[in-house]
mmCIF file of C-alpha atoms in Angstrom:
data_model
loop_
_atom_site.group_PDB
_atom_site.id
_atom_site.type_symbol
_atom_site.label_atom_id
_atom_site.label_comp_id
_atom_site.label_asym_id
_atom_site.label_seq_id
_atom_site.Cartn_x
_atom_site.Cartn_y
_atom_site.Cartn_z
ATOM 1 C CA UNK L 27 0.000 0.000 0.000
ATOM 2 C CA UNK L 28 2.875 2.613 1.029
ATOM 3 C CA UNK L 29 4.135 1.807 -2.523
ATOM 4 C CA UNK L 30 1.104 2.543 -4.060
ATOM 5 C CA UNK L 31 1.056 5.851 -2.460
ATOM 6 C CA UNK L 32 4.010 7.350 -3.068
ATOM 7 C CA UNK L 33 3.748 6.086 -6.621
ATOM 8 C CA UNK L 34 0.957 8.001 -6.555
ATOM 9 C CA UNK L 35 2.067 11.060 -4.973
ATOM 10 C CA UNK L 36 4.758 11.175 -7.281
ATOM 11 C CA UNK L 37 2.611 10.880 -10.719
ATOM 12 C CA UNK L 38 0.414 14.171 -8.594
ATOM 13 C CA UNK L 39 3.794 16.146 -8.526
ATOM 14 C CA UNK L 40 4.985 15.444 -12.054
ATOM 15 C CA UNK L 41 1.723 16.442 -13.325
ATOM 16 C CA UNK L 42 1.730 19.954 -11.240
ATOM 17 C CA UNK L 43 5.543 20.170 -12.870
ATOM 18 C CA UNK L 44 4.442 19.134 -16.051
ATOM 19 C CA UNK L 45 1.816 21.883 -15.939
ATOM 20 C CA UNK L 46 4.256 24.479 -14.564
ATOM 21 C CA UNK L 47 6.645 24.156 -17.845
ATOM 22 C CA UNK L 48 3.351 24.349 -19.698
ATOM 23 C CA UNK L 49 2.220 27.861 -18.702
ATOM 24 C CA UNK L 50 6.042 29.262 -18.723
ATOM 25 C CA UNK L 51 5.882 27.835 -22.549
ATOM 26 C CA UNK L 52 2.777 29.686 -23.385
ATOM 27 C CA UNK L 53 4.166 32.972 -21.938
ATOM 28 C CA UNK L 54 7.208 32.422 -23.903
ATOM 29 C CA UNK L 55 5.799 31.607 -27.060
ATOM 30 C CA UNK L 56 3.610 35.072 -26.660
ATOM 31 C CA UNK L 57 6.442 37.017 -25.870
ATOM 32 C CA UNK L 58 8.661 35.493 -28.648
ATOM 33 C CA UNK L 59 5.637 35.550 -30.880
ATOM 34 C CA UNK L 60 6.123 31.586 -31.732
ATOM 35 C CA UNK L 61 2.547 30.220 -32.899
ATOM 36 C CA UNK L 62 3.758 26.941 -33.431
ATOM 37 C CA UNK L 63 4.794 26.657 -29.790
ATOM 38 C CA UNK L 64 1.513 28.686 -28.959
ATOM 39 C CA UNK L 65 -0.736 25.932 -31.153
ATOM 40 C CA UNK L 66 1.505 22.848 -29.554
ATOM 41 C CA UNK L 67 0.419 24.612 -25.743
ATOM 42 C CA UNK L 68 -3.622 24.805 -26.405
ATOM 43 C CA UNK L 69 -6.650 22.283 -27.018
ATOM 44 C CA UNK L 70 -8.104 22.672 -30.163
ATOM 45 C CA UNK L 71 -11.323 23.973 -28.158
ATOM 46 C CA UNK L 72 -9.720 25.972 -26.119
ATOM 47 C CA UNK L 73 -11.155 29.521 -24.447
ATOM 48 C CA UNK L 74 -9.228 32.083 -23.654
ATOM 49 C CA UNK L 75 -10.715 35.097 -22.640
ATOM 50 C CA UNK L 76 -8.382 38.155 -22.143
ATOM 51 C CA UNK L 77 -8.593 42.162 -20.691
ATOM 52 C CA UNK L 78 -11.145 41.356 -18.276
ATOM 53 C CA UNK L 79 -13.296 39.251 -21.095
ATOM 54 C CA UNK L 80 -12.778 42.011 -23.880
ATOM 55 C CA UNK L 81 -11.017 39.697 -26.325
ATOM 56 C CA UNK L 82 -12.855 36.381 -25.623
ATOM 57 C CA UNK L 83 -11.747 33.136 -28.274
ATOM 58 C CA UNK L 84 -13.529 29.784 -28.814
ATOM 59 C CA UNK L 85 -10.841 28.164 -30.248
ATOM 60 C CA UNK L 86 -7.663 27.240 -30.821
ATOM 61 C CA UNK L 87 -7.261 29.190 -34.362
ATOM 62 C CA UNK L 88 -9.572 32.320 -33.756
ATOM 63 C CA UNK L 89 -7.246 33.507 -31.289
ATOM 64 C CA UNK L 90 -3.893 32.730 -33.318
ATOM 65 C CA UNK L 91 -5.143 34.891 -36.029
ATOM 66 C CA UNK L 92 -5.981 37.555 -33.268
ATOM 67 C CA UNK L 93 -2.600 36.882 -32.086
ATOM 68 C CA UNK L 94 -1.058 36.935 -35.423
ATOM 69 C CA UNK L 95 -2.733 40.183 -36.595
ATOM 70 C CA UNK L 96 -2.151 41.881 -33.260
ATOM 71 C CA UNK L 97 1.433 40.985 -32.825
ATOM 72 C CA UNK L 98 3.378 40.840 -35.779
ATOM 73 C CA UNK L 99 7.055 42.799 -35.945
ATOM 74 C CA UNK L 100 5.599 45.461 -38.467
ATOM 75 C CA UNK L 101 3.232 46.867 -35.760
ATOM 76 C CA UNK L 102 6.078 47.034 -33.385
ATOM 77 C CA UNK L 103 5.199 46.224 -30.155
ATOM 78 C CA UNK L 104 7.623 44.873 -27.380
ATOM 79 C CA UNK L 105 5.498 42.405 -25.004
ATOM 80 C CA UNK L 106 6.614 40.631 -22.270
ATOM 81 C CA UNK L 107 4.628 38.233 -19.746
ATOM 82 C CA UNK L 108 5.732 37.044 -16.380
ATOM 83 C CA UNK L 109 4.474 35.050 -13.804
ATOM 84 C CA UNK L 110 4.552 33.472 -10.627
ATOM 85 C CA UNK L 111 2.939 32.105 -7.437
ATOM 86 C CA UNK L 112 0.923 28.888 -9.115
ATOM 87 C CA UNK L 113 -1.852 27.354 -7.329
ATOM 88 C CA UNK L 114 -2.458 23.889 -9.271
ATOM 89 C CA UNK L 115 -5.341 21.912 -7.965
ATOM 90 C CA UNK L 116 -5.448 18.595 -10.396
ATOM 91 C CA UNK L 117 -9.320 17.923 -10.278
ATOM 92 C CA UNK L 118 -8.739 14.333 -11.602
ATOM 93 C CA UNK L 119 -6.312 12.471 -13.699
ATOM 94 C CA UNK L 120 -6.558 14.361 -16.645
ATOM 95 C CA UNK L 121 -8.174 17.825 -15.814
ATOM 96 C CA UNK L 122 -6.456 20.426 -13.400
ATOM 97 C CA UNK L 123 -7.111 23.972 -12.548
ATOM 98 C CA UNK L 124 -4.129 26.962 -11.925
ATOM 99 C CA UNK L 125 -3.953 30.590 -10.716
ATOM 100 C CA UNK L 126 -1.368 32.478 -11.811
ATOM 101 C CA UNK L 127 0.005 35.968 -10.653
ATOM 102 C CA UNK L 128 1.316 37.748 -13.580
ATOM 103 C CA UNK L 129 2.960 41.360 -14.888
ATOM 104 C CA UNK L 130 2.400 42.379 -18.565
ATOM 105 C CA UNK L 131 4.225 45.236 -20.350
ATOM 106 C CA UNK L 132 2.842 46.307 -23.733
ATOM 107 C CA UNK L 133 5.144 48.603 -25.181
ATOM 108 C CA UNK L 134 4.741 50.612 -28.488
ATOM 109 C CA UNK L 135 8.058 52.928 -29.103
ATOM 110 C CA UNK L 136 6.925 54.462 -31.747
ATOM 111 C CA UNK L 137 3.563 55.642 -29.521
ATOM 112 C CA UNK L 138 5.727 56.081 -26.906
ATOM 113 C CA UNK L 139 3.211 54.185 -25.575
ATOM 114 C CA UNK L 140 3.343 52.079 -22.292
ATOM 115 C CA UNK L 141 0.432 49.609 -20.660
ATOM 116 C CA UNK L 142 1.814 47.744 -17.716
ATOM 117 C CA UNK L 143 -0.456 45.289 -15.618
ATOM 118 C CA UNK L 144 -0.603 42.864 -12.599
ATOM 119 C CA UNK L 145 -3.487 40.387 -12.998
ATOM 120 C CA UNK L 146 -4.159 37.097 -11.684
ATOM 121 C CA UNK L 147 -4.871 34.318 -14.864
ATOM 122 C CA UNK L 148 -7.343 31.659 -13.648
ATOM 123 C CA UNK L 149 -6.684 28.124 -15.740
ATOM 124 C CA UNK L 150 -7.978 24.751 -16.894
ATOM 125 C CA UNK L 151 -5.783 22.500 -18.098
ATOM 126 C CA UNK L 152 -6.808 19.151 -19.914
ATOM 127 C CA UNK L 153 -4.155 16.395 -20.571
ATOM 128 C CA UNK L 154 -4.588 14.981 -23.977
ATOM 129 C CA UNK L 155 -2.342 11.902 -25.220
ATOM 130 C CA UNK L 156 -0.592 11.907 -22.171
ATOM 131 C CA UNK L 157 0.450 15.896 -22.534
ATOM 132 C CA UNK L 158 -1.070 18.470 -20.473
ATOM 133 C CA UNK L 159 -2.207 21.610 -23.035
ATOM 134 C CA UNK L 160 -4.429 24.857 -21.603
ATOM 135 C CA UNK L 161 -8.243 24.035 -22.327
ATOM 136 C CA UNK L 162 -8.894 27.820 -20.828
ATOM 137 C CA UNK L 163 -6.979 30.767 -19.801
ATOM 138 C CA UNK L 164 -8.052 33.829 -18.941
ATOM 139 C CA UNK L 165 -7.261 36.785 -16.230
ATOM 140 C CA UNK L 166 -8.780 38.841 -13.746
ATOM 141 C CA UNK L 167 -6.620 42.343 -14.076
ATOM 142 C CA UNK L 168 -5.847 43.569 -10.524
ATOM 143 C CA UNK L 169 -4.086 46.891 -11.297
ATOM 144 C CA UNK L 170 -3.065 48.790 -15.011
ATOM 145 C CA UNK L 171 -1.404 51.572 -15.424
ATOM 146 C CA UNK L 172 -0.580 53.341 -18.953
ATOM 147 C CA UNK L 173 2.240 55.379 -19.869
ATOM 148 C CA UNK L 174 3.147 57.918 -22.094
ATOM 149 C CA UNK L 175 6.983 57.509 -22.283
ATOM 150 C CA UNK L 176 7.522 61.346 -23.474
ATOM 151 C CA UNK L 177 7.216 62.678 -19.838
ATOM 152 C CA UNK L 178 9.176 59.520 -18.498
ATOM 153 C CA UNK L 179 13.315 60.137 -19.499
ATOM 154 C CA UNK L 180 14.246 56.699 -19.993
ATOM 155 C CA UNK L 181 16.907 54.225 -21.777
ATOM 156 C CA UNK L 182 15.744 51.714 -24.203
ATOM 157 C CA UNK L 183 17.713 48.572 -25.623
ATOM 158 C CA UNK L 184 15.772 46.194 -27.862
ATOM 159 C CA UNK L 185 15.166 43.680 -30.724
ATOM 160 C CA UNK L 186 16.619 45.846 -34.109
ATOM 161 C CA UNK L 187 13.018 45.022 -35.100
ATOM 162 C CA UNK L 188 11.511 46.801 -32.359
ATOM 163 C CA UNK L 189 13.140 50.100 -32.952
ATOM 164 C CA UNK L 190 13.858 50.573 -36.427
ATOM 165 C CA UNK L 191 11.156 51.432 -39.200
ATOM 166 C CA UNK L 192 10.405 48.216 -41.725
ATOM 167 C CA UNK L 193 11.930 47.948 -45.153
ATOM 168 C CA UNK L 194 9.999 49.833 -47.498
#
């Protein structure tokens, strides 16, 4: 029986590790931009529903073209996601739930244009062919501030891509 147990408690903490890599994957993917990685991460059905339900997605490929669209080099924005402080429940043993603290900066140097947040993302997580992918991710924004850069003196270093105007 002890076997049993700790066979079991061990399969409990791979899965809350497993899910742990997970999220930090999305949030480099959207940072990096990489869809592939950000396709690889979701369910096909998944829901996302982000800015406090302004941008809400059905699935999997609604929300990549969103992404696509709304994040491509040419527009220029610098976006970063961070988080921390996970609270994975697994719900069964294929189905989990997570709570994430996390800070966003949106930046836009041509706008001069800043949009820094601290929300909390509320997860479900569904593990499909033995590999745990978000089924739903959305957050709850605690705090947002926006910036306009011009009254700030500041240094910035960056992709070339970032700061430099497109080929014509």
């Amino acid at each position: 029986m002890a076997d049993a147990d700790l066979a079991a408690r061990i399969e409990r903490l791979e899965s809350i590790e497993e899910i742990k890599a997970l999220k930090h994957r999305y949030f480099r993917a959207m940072t990096d931009g990489d869809y592939d990685l950000l396709r690889d991460v979701l369910t096909e059905d998944v829901v996302t529903s982000y800015s406090d339900g302004e941008y809400v997605f059905d699935d999997r490929e609604a929300l990549l073209r969103f992404l696509v669209e709304s994040h491509t080099a040419d527009r220029k924005v610098i976006a970063y996601w961070m988080c921390a402080m996970p609270e994975i429940e697994l719900q069964g043993p294929d189905e989990a739930t997570g709570i994430w603290a996390f800070y966003h900066q949106f930046f836009m140097p041509e706008q001069h244009h800043v949009d820094e947040m601290f929300a909390y993302y509320d997860d479900r997580y569904r593990r499909e062919d033995g590999v745990w992918r978000i089924a739903y991710t959305g957050y709850r924004r605690i705090v947002n501030q926006e910036i306009d850069r011009r009254d700030v003196a500041y240094k910035l270093k960056a992709p070339p891509w970032a700061v430099t105007a497109p080929p014509a």
